[in-house]
mmCIF file of C-alpha atoms in Angstrom:
data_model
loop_
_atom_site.group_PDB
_atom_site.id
_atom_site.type_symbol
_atom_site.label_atom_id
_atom_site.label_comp_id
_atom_site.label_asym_id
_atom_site.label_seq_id
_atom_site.Cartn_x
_atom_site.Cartn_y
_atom_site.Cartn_z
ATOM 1 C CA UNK A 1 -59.876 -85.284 -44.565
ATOM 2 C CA UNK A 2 -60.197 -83.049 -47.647
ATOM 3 C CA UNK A 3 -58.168 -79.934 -48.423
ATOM 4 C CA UNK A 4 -59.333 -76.891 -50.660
ATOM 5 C CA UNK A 5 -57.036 -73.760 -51.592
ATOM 6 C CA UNK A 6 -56.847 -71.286 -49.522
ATOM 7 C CA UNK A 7 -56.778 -67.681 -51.006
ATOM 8 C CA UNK A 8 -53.305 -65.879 -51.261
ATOM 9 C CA UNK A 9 -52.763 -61.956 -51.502
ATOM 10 C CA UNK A 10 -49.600 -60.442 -51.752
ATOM 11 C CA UNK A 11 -48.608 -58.419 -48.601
ATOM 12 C CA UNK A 12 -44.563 -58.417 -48.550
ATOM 13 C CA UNK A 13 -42.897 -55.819 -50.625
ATOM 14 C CA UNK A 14 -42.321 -56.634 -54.095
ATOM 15 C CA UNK A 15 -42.421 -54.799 -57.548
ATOM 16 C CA UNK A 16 -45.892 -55.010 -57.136
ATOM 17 C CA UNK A 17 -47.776 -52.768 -55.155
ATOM 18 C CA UNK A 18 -49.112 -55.056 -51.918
ATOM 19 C CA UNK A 19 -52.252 -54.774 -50.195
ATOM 20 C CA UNK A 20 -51.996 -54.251 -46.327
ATOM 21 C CA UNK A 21 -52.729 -57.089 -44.009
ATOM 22 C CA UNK A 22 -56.360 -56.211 -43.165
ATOM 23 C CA UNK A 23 -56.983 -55.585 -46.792
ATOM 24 C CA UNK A 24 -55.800 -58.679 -47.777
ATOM 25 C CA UNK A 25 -57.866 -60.185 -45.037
ATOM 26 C CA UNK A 26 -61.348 -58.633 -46.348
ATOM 27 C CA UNK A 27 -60.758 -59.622 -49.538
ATOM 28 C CA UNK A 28 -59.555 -63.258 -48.335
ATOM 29 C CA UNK A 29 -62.778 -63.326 -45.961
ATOM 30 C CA UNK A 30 -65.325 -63.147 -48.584
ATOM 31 C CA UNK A 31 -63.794 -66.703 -50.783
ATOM 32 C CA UNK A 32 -63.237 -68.054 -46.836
ATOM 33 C CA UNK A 33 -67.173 -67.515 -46.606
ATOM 34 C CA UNK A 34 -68.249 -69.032 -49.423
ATOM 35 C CA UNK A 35 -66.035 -71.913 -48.357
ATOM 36 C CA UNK A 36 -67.603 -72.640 -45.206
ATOM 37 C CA UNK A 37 -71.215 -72.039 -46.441
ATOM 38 C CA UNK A 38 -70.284 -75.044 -48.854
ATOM 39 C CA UNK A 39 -68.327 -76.868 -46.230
ATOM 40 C CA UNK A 40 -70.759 -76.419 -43.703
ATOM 41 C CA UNK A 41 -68.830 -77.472 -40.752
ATOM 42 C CA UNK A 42 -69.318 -77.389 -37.055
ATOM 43 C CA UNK A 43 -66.441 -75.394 -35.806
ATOM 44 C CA UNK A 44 -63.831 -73.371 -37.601
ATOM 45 C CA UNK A 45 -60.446 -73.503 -36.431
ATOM 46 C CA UNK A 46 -57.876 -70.715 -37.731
ATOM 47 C CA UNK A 47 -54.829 -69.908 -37.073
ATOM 48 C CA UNK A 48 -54.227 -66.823 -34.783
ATOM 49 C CA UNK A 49 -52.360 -65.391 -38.334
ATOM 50 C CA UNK A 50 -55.396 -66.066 -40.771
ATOM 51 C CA UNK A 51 -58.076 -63.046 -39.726
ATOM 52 C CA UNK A 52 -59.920 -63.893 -42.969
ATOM 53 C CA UNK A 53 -60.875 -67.630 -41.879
ATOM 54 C CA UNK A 54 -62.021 -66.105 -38.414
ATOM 55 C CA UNK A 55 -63.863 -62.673 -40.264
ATOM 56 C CA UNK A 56 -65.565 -65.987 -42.564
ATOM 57 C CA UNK A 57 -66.681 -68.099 -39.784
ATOM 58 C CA UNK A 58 -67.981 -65.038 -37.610
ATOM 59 C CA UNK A 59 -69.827 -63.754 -40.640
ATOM 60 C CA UNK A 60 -71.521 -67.249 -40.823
ATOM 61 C CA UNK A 61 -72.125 -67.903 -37.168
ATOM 62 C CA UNK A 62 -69.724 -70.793 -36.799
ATOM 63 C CA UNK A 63 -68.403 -71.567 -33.497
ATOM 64 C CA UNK A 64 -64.580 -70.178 -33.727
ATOM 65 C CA UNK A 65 -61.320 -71.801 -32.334
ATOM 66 C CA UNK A 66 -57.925 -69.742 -32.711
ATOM 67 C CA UNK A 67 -55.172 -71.650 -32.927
ATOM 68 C CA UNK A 68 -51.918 -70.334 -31.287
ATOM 69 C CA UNK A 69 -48.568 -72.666 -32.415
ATOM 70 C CA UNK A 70 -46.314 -70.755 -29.849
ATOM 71 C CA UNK A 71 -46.066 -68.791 -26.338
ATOM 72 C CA UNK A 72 -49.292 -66.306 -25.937
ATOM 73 C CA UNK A 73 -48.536 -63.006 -26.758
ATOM 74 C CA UNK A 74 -51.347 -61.580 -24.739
ATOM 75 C CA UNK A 75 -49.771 -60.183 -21.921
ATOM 76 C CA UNK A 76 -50.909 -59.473 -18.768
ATOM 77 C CA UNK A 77 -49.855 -56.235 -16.029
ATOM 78 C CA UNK A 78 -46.393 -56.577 -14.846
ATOM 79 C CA UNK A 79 -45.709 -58.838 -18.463
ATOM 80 C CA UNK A 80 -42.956 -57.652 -19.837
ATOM 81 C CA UNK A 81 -43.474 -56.412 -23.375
ATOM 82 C CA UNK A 82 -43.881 -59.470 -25.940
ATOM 83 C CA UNK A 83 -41.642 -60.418 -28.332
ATOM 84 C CA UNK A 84 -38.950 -58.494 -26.960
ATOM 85 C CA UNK A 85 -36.933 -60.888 -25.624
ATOM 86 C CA UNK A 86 -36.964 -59.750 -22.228
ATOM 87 C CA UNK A 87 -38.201 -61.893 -18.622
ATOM 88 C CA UNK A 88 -40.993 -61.287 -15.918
ATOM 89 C CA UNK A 89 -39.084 -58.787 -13.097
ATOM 90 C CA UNK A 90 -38.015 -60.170 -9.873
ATOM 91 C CA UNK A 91 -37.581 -56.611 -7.611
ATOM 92 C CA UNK A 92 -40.342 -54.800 -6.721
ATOM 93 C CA UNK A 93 -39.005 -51.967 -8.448
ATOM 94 C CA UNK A 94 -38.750 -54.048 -11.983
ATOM 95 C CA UNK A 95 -42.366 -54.767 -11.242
ATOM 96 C CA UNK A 96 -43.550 -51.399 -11.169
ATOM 97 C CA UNK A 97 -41.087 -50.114 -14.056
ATOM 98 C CA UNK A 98 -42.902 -52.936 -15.840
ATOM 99 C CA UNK A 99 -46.435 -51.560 -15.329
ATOM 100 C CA UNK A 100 -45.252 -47.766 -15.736
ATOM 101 C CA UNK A 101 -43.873 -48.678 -19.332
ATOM 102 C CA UNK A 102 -45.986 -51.390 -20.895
ATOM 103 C CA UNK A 103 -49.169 -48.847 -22.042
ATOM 104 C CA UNK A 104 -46.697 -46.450 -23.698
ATOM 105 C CA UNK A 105 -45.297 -49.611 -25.576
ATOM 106 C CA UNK A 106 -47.912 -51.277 -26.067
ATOM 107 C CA UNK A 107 -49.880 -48.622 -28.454
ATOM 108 C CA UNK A 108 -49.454 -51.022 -31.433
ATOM 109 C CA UNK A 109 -52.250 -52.783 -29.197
ATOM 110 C CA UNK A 110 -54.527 -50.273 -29.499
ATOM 111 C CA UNK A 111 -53.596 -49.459 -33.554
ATOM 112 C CA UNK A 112 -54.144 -52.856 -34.135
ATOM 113 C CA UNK A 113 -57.950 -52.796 -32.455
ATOM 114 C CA UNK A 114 -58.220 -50.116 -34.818
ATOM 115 C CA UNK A 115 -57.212 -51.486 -37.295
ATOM 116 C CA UNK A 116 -59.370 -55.186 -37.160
ATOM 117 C CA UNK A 117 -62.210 -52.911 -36.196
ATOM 118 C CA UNK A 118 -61.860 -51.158 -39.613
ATOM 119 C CA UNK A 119 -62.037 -54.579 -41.262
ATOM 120 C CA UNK A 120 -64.340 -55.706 -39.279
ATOM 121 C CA UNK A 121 -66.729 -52.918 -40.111
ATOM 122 C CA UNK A 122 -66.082 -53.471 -44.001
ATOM 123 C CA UNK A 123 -67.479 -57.206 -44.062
ATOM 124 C CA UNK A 124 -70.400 -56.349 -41.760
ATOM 125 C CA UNK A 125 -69.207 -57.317 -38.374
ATOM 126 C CA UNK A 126 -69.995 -55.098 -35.161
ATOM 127 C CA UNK A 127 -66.889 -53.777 -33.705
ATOM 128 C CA UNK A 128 -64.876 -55.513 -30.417
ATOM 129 C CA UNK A 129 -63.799 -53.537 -27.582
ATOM 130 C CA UNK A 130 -60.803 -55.237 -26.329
ATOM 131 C CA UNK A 131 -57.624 -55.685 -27.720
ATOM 132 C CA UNK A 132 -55.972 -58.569 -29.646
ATOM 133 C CA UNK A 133 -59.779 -59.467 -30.820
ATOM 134 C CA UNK A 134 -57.794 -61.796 -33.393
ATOM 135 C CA UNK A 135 -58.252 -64.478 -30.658
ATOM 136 C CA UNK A 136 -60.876 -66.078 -30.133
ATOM 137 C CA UNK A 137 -62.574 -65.884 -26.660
ATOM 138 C CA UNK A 138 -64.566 -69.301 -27.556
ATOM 139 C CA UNK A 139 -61.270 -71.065 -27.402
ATOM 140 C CA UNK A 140 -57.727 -70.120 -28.211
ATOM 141 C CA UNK A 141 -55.433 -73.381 -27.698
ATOM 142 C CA UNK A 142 -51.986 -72.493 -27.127
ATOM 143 C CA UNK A 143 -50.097 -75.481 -28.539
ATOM 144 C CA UNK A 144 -46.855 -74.701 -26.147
ATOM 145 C CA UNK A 145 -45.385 -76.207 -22.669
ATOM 146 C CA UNK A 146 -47.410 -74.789 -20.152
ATOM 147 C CA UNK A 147 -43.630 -74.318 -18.630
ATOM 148 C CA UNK A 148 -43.280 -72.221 -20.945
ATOM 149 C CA UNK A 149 -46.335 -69.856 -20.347
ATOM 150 C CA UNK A 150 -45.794 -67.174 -17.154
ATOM 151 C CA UNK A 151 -48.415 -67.902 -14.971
ATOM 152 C CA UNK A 152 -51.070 -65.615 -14.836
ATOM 153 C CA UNK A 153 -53.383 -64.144 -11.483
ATOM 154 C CA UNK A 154 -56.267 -64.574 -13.503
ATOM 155 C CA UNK A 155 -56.258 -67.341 -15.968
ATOM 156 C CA UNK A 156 -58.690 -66.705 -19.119
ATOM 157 C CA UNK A 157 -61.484 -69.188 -18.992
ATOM 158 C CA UNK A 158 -61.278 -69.714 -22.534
ATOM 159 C CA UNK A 159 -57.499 -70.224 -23.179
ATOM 160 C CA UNK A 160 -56.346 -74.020 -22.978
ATOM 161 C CA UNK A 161 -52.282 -74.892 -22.949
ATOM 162 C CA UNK A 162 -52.297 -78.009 -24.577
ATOM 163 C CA UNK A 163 -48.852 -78.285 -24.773
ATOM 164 C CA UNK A 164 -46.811 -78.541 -28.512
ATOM 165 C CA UNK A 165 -48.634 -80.050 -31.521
ATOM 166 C CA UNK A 166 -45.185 -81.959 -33.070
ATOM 167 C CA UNK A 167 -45.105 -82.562 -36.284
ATOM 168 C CA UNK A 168 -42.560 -83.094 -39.444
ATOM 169 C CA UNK A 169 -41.671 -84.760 -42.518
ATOM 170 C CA UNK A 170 -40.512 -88.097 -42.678
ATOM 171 C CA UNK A 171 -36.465 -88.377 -43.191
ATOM 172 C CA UNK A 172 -34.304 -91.148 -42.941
ATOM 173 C CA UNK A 173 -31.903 -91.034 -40.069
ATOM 174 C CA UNK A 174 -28.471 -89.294 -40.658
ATOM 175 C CA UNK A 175 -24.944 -90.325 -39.823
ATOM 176 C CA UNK A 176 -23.463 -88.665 -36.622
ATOM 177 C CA UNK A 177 -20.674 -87.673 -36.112
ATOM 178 C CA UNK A 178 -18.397 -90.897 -34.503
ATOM 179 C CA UNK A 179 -17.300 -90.651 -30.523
ATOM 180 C CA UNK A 180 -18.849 -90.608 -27.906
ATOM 181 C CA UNK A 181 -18.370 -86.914 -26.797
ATOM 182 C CA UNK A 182 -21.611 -84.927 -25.870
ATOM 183 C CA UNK A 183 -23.436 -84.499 -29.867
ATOM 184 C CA UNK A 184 -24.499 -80.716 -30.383
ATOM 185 C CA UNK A 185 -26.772 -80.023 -32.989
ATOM 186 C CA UNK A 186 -26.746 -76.972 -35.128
ATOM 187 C CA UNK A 187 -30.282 -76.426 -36.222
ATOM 188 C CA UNK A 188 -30.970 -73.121 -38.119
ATOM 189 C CA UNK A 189 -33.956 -71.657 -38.903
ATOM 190 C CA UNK A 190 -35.235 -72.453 -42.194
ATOM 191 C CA UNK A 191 -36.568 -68.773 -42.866
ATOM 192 C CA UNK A 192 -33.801 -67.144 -41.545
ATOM 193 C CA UNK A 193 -30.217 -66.539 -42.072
ATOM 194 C CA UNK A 194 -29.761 -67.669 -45.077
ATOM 195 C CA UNK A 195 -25.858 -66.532 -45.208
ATOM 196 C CA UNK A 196 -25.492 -69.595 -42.560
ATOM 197 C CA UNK A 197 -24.081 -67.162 -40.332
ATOM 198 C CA UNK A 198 -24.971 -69.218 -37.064
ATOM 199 C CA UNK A 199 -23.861 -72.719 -38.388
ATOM 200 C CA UNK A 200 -20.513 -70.728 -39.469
ATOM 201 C CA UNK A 201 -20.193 -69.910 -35.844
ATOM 202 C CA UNK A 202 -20.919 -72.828 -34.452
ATOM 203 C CA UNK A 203 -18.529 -74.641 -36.279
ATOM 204 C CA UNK A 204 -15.962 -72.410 -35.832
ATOM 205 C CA UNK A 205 -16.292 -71.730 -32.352
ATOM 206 C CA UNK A 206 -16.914 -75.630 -31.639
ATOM 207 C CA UNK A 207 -13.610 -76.888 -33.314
ATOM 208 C CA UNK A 208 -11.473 -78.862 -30.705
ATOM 209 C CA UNK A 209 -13.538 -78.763 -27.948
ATOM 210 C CA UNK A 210 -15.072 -81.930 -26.868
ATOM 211 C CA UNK A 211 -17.975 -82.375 -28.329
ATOM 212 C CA UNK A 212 -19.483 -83.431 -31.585
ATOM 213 C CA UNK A 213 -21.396 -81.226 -34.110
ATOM 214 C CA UNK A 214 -24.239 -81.765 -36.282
ATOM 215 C CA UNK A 215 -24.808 -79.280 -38.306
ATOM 216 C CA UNK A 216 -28.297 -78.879 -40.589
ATOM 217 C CA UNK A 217 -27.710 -76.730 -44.199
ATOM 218 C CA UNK A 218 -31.544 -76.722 -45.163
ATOM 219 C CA UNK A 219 -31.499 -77.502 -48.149
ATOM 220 C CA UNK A 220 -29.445 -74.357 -48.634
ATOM 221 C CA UNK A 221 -26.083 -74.431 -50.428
ATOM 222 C CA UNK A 222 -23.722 -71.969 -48.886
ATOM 223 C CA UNK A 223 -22.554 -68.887 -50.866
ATOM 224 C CA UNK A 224 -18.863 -69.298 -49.458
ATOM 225 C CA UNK A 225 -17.280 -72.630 -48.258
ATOM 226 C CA UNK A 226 -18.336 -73.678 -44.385
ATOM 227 C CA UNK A 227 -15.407 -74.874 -41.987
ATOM 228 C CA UNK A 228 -15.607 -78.720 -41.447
ATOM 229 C CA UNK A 229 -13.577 -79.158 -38.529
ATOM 230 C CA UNK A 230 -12.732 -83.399 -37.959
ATOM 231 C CA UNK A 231 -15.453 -83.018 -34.902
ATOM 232 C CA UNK A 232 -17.954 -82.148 -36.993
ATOM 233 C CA UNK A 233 -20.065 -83.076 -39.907
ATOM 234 C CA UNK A 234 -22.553 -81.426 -41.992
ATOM 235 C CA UNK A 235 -25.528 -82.877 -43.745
ATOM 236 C CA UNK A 236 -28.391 -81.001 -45.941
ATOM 237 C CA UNK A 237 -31.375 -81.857 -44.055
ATOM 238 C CA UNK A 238 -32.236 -84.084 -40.291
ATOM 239 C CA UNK A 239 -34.503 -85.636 -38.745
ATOM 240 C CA UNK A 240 -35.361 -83.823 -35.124
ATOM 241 C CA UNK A 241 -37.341 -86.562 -33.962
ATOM 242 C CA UNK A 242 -34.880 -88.923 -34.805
ATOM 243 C CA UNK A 243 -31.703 -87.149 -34.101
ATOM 244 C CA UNK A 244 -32.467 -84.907 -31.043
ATOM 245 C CA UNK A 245 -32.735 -87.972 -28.683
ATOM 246 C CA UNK A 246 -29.203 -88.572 -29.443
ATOM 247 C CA UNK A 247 -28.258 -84.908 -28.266
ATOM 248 C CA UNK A 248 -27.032 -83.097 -25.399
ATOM 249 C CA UNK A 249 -27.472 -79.865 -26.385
ATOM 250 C CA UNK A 250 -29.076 -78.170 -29.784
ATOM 251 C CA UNK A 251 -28.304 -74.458 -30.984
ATOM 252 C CA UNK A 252 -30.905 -72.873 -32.834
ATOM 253 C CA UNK A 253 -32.475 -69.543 -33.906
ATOM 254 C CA UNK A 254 -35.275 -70.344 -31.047
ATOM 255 C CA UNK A 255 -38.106 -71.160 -33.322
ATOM 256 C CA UNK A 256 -40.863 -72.743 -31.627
ATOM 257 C CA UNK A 257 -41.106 -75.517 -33.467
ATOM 258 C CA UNK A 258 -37.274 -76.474 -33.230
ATOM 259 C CA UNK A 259 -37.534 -75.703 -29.160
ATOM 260 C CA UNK A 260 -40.355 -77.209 -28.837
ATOM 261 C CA UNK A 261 -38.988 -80.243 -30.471
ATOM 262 C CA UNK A 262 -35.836 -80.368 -28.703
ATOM 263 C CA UNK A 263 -37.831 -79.724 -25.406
ATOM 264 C CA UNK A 264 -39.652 -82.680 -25.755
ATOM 265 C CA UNK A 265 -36.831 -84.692 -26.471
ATOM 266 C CA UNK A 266 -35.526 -83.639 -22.893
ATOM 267 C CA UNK A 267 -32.660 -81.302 -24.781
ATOM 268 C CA UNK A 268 -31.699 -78.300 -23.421
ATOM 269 C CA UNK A 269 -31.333 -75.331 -25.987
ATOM 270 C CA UNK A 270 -28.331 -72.373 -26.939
ATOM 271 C CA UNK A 271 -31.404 -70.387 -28.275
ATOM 272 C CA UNK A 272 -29.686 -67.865 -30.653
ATOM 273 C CA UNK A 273 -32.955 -65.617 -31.971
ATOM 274 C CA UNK A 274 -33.140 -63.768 -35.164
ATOM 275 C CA UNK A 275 -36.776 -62.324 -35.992
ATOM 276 C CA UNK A 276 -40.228 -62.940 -35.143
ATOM 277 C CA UNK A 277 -41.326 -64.120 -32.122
ATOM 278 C CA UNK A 278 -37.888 -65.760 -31.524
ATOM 279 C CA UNK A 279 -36.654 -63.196 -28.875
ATOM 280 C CA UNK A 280 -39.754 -64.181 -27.165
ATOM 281 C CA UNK A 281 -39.213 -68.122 -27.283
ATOM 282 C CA UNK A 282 -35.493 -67.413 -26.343
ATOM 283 C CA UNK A 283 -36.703 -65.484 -23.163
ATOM 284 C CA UNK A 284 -38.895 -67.750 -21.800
ATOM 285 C CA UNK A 285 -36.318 -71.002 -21.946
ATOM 286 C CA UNK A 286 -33.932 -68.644 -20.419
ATOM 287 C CA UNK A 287 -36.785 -67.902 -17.704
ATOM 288 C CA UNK A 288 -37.570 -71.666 -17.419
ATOM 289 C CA UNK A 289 -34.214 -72.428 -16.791
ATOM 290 C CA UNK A 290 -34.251 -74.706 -19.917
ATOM 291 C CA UNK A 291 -31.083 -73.443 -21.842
ATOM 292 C CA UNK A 292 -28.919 -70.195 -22.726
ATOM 293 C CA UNK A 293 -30.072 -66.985 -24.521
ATOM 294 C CA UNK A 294 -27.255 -65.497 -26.938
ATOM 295 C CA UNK A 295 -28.864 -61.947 -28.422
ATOM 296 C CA UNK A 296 -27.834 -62.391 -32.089
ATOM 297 C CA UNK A 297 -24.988 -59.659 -31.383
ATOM 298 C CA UNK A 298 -23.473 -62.460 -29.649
ATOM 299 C CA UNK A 299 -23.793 -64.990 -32.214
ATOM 300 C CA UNK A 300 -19.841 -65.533 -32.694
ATOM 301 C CA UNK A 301 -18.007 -68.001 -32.881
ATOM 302 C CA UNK A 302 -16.756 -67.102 -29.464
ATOM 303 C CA UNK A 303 -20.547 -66.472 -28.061
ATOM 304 C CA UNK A 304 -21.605 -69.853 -29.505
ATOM 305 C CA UNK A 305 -18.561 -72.078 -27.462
ATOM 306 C CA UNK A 306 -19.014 -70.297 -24.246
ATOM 307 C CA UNK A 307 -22.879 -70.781 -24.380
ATOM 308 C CA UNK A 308 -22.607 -74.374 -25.314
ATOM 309 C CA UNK A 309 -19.961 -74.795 -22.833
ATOM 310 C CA UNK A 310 -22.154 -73.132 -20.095
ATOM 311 C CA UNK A 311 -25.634 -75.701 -20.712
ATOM 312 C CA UNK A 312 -23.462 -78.014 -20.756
ATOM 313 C CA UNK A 313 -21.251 -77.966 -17.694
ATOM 314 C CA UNK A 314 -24.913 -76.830 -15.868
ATOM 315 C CA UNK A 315 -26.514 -80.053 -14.974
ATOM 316 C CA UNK A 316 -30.029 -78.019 -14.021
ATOM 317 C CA UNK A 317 -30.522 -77.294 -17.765
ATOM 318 C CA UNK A 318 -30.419 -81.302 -18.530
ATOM 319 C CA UNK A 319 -32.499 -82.075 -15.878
ATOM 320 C CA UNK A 320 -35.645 -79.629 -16.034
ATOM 321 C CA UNK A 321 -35.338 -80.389 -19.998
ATOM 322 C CA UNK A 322 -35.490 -84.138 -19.113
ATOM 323 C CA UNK A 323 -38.870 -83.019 -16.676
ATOM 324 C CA UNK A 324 -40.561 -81.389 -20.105
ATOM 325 C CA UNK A 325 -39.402 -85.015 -21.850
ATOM 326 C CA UNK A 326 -41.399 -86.312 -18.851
ATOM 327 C CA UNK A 327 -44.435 -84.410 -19.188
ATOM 328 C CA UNK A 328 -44.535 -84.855 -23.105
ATOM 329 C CA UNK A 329 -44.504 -88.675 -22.550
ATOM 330 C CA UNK A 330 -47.928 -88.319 -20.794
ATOM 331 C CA UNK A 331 -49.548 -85.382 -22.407
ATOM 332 C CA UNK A 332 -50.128 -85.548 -25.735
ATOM 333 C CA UNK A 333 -50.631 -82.079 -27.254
ATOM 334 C CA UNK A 334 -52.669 -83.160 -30.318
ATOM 335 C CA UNK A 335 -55.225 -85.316 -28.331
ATOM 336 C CA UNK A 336 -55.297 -82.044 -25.601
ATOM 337 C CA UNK A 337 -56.242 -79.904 -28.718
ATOM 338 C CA UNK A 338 -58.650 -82.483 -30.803
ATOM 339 C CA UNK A 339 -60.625 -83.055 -27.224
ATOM 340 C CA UNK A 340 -61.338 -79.409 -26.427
ATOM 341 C CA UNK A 341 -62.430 -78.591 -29.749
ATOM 342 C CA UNK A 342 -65.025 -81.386 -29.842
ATOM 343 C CA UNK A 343 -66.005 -79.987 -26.144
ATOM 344 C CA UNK A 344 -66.980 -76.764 -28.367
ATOM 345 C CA UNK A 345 -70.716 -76.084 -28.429
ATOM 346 C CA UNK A 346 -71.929 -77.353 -32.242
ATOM 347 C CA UNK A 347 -72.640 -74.756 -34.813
ATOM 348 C CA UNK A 348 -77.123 -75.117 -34.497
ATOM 349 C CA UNK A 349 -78.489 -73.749 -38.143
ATOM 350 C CA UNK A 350 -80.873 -71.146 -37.636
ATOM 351 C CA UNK A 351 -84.477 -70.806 -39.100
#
């Protein structure tokens, strides 16, 4: 395997002025190109984030793979709207509120067409007539549970739910907390809430029940003291593979990584989201029946004990996370993913 540097524009707000997204992307697409004409590689694989690797490899007729590391956010009719942390209707009448609705909330659909259309026509490329055209429609593998995904009428012949591609740093394993009263583990996001603001909860709200608590800092001191209640301890960075086995329940932000993680572990989640495409994760474990959804109004020290105190005095939560464990063990993600991108026709040079 070799690596080369991939080319970095600021779009964020700073001092400086930013270029937009799609600007970025043009400008990104034309180093991208050069990269692959050197590389000269049978299939590109991009991220469903990086539009400039997947401008590059269309502008050099390379068979193109989007990677998706979460839940689809295509929807479907009668979805509801994604990333908005709400659940497929059950009544008849949800359903059809559902359909009436999702257009006029869904016009960021149609800017966005617009808008990858207008970058699309300034490196050369014809313009696409559906939406999300950020994904490929060679092959788009969703690296999630496919318990995770709502089922669709008409399944998309070129989307392939592979299930999670796991992956972390190695750590050494951490001391836990001693007892032998159910282990809860506090895992924040690392890109959000950096005040500690669910870990303060948690800890709070956790003190002298019976359980124990694990609670992750991130390699981020705290700008005021944390509680440390004698059922608790606090360390700066864990393990999930290694400690998450040892769990019966994990509170998070509802990243996918850390659900997917805990999922696979056969640990049901308090999935506590913040930003992103966390409302999203949150609402489908809450539709799979794989954990509790606290909005982040909620997140409390109150909110946190009664949520953790409802997965766990809920056996069904245990047991269809303990199901995912099961499917993990005999689906490996990666190898789902590395197989169906060798199936991809090879990139024939022309002339």
């Amino acid at each position: 395997m070799s690596f080369a540097a991939a080319p970095e524009y600021q779009v964020f707000p700073t001092r400086e002025r930013p270029l937009k997204p799609y600007a970025a992307a043009v400008r990104a697409s034309q180093v991208t190109r050069r990269l692959i004409r050197s590389v000269d590689p049978d299939v590109v694989v991009a991220d469903i984030l990086t539009s400039a690797a997947s401008l590059a490899a269309q502008l050099e007729n390379r068979p193109w793979v989007t990677l998706v590391p979460h839940v689809m956010p295509m929807g479907r009719p009668g979805f509801p709207v994604y990333a908005l942390g709400a659940v497929p209707a059950r009544t008849r009448a949800g359903k059809r509120l559902w359909r009436l609705t999702r257009p006029l909330l869904m016009q960021g659909e149609q800017q966005g067409q617009r808008e990858l259309n207008g970058a699309r026509e300034r490196v050369g490329l014809p313009p696409l007539s559906h939406v999300h055209g950020g994904i490929s429609r060679e092959l788009a593998i969703v690296a999630t549970f496919p318990q995770l995904e709502y089922p669709r009428s008409q399944p998309e012949p070129w989307m392939r739910v592979t299930g999670p591609l796991l992956w972390e740093q190695p750590f050494g394993a951490v001391e836990l907390p001693p007892g032998s009263d159910p282990l809860v583990l506090v895992a924040p996001s690392t890109s959000q809430d950096p005040e500690h603001r669910l870990l303060r909860a948690a800890l709070t709200g956790l003190a002298g029940e019976k359980v124990r608590v694990l609670g992750a800092l991130n390699h981020r001191t705290p700008t005021r003291p944390l509680p440390t209640p004698d059922n608790s301890r606090l360390v700066d960075w864990v393990s999930y593979a290694q400690t998450m086995p040892h769990c019966q329940a994990v509170v998070c932000h509802a990243g996918h990584g850390t659900l997917a993680r805990a999922l696979a572990c056969g640990v049901p989640v308090v999935a506590c989201p913040h930003a992103g495409d966390q409302a999203e994760n949150a609402a489908r474990v809450r539709w799979a029946g794989l954990g509790v959804s606290l909005p982040r109004r909620f997140n409390t020290p109150r909110g946190v004990r009664l949520a953790v105190g409802r997965l766990l005095s809920n056996r069904r939560y245990a047991v269809r996370a303990a199901a995912l464990a099961r499917w993990a063990e005999v689906n490996d993600g990666a190898a789902a993913a590395a197989d169906a991108v060798e199936a991809v026709p090879r990139h024939t040079p022309s002339g």
